[in-house]
mmCIF file of C-alpha atoms in Angstrom:
data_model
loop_
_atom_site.group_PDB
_atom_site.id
_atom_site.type_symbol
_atom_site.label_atom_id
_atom_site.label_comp_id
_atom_site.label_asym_id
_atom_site.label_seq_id
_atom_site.Cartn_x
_atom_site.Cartn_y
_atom_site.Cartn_z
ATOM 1 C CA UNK A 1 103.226 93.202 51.328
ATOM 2 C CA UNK A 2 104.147 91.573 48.111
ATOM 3 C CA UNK A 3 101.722 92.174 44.622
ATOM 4 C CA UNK A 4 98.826 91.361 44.841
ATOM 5 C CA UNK A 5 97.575 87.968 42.855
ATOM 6 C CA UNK A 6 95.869 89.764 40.391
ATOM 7 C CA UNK A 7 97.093 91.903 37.683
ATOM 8 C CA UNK A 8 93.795 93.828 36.435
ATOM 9 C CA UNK A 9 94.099 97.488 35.665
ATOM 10 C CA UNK A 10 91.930 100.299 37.007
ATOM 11 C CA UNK A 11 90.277 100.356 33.137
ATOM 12 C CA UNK A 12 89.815 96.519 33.408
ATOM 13 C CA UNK A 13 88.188 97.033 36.545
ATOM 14 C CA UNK A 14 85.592 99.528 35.420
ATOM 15 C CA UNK A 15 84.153 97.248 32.532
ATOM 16 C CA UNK A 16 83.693 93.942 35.295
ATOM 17 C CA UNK A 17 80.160 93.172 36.101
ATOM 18 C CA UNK A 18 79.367 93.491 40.344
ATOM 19 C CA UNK A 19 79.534 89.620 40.403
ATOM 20 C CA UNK A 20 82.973 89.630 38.722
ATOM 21 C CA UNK A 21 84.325 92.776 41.302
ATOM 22 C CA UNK A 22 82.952 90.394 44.180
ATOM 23 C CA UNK A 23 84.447 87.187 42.647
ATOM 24 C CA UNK A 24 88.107 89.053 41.858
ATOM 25 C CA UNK A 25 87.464 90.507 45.625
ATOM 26 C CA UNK A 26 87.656 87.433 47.181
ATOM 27 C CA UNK A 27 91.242 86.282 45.240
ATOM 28 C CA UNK A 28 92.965 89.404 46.442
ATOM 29 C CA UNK A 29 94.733 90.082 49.620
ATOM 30 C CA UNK A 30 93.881 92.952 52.375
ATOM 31 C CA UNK A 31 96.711 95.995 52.387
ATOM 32 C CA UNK A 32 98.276 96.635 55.540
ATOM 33 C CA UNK A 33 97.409 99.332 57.550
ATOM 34 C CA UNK A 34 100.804 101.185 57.142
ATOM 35 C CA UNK A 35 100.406 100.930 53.472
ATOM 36 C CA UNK A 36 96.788 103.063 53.170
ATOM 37 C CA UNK A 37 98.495 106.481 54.192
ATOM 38 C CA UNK A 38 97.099 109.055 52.214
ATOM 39 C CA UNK A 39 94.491 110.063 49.826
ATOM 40 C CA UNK A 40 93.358 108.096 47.388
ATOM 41 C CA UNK A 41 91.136 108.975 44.389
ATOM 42 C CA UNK A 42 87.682 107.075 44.178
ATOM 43 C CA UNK A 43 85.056 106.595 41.836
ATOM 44 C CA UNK A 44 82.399 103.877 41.635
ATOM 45 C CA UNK A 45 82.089 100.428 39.642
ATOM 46 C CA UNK A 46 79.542 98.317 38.576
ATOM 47 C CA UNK A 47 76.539 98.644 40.717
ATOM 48 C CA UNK A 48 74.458 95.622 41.277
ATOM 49 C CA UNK A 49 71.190 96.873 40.478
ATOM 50 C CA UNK A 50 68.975 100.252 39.448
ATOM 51 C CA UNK A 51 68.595 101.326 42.852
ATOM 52 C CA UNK A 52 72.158 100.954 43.951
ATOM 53 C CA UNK A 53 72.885 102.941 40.919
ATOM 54 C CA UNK A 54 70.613 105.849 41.889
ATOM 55 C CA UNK A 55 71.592 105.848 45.191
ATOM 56 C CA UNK A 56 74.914 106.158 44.099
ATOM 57 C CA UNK A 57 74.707 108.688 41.797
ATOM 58 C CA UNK A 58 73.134 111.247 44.760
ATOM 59 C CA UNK A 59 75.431 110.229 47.308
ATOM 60 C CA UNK A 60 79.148 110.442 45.442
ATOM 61 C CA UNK A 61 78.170 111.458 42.049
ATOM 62 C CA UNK A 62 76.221 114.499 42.274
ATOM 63 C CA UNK A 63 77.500 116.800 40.103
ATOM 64 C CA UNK A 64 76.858 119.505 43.344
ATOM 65 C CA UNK A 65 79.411 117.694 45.488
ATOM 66 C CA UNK A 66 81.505 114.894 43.640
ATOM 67 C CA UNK A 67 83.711 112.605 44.797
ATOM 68 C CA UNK A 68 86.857 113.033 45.239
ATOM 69 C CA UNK A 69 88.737 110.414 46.958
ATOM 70 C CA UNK A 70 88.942 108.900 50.072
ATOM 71 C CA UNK A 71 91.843 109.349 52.944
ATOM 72 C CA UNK A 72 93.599 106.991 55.770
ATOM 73 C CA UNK A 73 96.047 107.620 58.265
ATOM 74 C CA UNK A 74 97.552 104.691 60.148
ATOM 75 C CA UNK A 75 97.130 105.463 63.802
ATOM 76 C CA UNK A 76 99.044 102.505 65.523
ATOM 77 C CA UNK A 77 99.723 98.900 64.087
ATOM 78 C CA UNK A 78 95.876 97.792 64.087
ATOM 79 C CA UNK A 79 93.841 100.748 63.277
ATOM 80 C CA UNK A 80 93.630 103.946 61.208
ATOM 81 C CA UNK A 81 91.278 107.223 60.605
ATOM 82 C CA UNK A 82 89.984 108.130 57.714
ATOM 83 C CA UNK A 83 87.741 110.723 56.038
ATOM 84 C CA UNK A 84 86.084 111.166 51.931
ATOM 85 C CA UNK A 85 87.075 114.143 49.957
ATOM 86 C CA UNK A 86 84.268 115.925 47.922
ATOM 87 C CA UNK A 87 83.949 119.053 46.163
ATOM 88 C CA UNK A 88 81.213 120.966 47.099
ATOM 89 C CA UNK A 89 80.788 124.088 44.240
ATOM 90 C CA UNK A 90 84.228 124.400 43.735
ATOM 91 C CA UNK A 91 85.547 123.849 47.753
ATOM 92 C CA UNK A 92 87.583 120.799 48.695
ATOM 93 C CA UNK A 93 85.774 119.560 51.599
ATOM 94 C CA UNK A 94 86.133 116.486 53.875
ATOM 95 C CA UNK A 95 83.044 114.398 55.230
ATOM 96 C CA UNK A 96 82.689 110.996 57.034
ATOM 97 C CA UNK A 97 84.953 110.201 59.330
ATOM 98 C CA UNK A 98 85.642 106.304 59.818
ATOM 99 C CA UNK A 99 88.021 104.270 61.639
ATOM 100 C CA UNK A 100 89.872 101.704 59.804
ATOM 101 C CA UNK A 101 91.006 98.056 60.737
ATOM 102 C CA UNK A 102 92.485 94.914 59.109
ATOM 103 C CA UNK A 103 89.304 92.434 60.013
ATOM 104 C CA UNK A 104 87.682 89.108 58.389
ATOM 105 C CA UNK A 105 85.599 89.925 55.429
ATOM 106 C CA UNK A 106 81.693 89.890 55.487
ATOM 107 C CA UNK A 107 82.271 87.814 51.727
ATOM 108 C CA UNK A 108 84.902 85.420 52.794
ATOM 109 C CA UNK A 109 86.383 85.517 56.228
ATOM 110 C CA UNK A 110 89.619 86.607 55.309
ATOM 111 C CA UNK A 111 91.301 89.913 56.081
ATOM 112 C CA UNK A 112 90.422 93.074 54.378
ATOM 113 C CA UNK A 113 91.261 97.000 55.141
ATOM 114 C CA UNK A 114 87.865 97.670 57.034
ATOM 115 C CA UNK A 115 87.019 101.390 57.024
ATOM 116 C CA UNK A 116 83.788 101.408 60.238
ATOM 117 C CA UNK A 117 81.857 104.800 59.519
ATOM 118 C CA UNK A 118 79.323 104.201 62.685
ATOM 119 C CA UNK A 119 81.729 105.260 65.234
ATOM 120 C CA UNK A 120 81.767 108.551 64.471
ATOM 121 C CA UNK A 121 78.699 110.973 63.939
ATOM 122 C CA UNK A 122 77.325 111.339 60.213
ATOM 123 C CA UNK A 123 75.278 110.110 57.532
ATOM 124 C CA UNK A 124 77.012 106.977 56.679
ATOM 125 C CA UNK A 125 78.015 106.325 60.610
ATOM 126 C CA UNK A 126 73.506 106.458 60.761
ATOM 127 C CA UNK A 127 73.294 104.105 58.076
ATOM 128 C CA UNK A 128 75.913 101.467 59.594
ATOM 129 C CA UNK A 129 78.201 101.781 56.414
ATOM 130 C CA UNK A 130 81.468 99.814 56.200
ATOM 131 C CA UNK A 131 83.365 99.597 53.021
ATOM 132 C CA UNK A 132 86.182 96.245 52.925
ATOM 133 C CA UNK A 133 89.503 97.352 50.705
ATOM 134 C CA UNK A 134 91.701 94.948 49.026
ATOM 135 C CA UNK A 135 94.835 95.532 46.834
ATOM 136 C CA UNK A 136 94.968 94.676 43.097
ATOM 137 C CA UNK A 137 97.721 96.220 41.937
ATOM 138 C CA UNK A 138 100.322 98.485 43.267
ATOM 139 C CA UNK A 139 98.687 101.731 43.755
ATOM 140 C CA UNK A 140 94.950 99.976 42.477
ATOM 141 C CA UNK A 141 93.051 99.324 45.414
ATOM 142 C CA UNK A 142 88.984 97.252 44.950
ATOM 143 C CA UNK A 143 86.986 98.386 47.539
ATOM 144 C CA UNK A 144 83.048 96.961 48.162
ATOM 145 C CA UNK A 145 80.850 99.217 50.213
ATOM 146 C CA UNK A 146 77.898 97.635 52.403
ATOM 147 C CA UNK A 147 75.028 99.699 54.703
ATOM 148 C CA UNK A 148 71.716 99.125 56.074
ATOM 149 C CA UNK A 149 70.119 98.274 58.974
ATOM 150 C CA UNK A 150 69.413 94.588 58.535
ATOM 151 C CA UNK A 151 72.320 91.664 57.669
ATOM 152 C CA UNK A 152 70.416 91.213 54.301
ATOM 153 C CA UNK A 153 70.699 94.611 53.358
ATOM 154 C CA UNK A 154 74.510 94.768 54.834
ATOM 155 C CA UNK A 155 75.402 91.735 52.229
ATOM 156 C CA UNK A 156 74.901 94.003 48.930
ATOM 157 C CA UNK A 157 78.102 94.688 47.419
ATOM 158 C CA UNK A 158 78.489 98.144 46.289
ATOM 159 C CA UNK A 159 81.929 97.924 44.456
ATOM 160 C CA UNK A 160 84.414 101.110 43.913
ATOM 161 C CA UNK A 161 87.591 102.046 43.292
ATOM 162 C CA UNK A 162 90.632 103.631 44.804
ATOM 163 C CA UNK A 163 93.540 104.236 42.935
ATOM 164 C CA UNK A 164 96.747 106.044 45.080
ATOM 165 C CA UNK A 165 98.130 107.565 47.148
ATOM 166 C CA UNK A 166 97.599 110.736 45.327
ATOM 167 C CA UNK A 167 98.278 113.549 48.222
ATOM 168 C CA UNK A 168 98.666 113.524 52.046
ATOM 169 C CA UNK A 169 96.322 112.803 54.506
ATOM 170 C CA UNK A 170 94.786 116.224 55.433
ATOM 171 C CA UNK A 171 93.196 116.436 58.723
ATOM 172 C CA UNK A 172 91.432 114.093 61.299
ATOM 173 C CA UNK A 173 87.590 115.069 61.378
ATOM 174 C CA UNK A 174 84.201 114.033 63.180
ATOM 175 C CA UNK A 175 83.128 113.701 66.763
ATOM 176 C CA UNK A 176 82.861 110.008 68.045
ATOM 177 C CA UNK A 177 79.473 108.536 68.685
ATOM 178 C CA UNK A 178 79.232 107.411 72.796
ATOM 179 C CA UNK A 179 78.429 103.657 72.728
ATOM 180 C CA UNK A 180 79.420 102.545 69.836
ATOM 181 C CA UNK A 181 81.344 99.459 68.836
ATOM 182 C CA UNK A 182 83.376 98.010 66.207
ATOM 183 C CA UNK A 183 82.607 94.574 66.765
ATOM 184 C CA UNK A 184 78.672 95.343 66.035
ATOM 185 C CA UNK A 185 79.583 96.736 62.544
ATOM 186 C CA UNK A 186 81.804 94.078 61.556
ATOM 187 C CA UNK A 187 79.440 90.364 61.366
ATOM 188 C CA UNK A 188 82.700 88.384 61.667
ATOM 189 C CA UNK A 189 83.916 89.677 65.297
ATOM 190 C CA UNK A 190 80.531 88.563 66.600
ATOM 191 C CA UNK A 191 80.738 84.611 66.097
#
């Protein structure tokens, strides 16, 4: 895949309001599959509002169990795994399994790197999330998270970003949830 159109740097990135991330989102083009092999170090943006803030603050940065980065494998030409890296008191651990595909975005329609956490059994697989990647930069990755249980609540942009690879892909984790499908998780595979 050739650069990407934009040319912002991970620093850049971290000073952009959520509307800006979203905007700059929708100019970029999706990674292939192939290309997200590895870990990648993560850390939030801009949240849009107090809430998404605090919620993001306990979930990925508690100072218990940080963030560490998140990790893809391609499996065959359409699809990956993935996991998130935290450290919990000191131990690397691994947590949330997802399955990744190149689908249309829930902002635009065009593709993205779609990491789909409800397939497997945890936390953010309960609470539907599904995060949409795009490239910026060689090795500078925007990613905007969505979850909820309702398609207004699925439409708030939680922005973050991956910068990588940074190590190998570790291990494939989680137990898949019976029943579940892809095409309920993504809004665009259901027109």
């Amino acid at each position: 895949m050739s650069s990407a159109i934009a040319s912002h740097t991970a620093e850049e990135l971290k000073k952009l309001t959520t509307e800006e991330l979203v905007t700059l989102f929708k100019s970029l083009p999706s990674p292939l599959i192939t290309e997200m092999d590895g870990e990648f170090a993560a850390c939030l943006l801009q949240q849009p509002s107090a809430l998404s803030r605090l919620f993001g603050q306990i979930s990925v940065a508690n100072p218990l169990m940080p963030w560490l980065c998140k990790a893809f494998r391609p499996v065959d030409a359409e699809s990956g795994r993935g996991y998130n890296t935290f450290s919990l008191l000191g131990k690397v651990v691994q947590r949330f399994p997802m399955q990744t595909v190149i689908a249309p975005s829930r902002y635009d329609d065009k593709p993205a790197y779609t990491l789909v956490y409800h397939l497997y059994h945890s936390m953010c697989g309960d609470i539907h999330m599904v995060d949409e990647v795009r490239k910026v930069a060689d090795g500078i990755y925007l990613g905007i998270g969505t979850w909820g249980f309702t398609s207004a609540q699925r439409q708030i942009p939680l922005p973050f970003l991956l910068e990588g690879p940074i190590g190998a892909y570790r291990k494939d984790i989680g137990r898949k949830r019976s029943g579940s499908v892809l095409a309920r998780e993504i809004p665009a595979l259901n027109r």
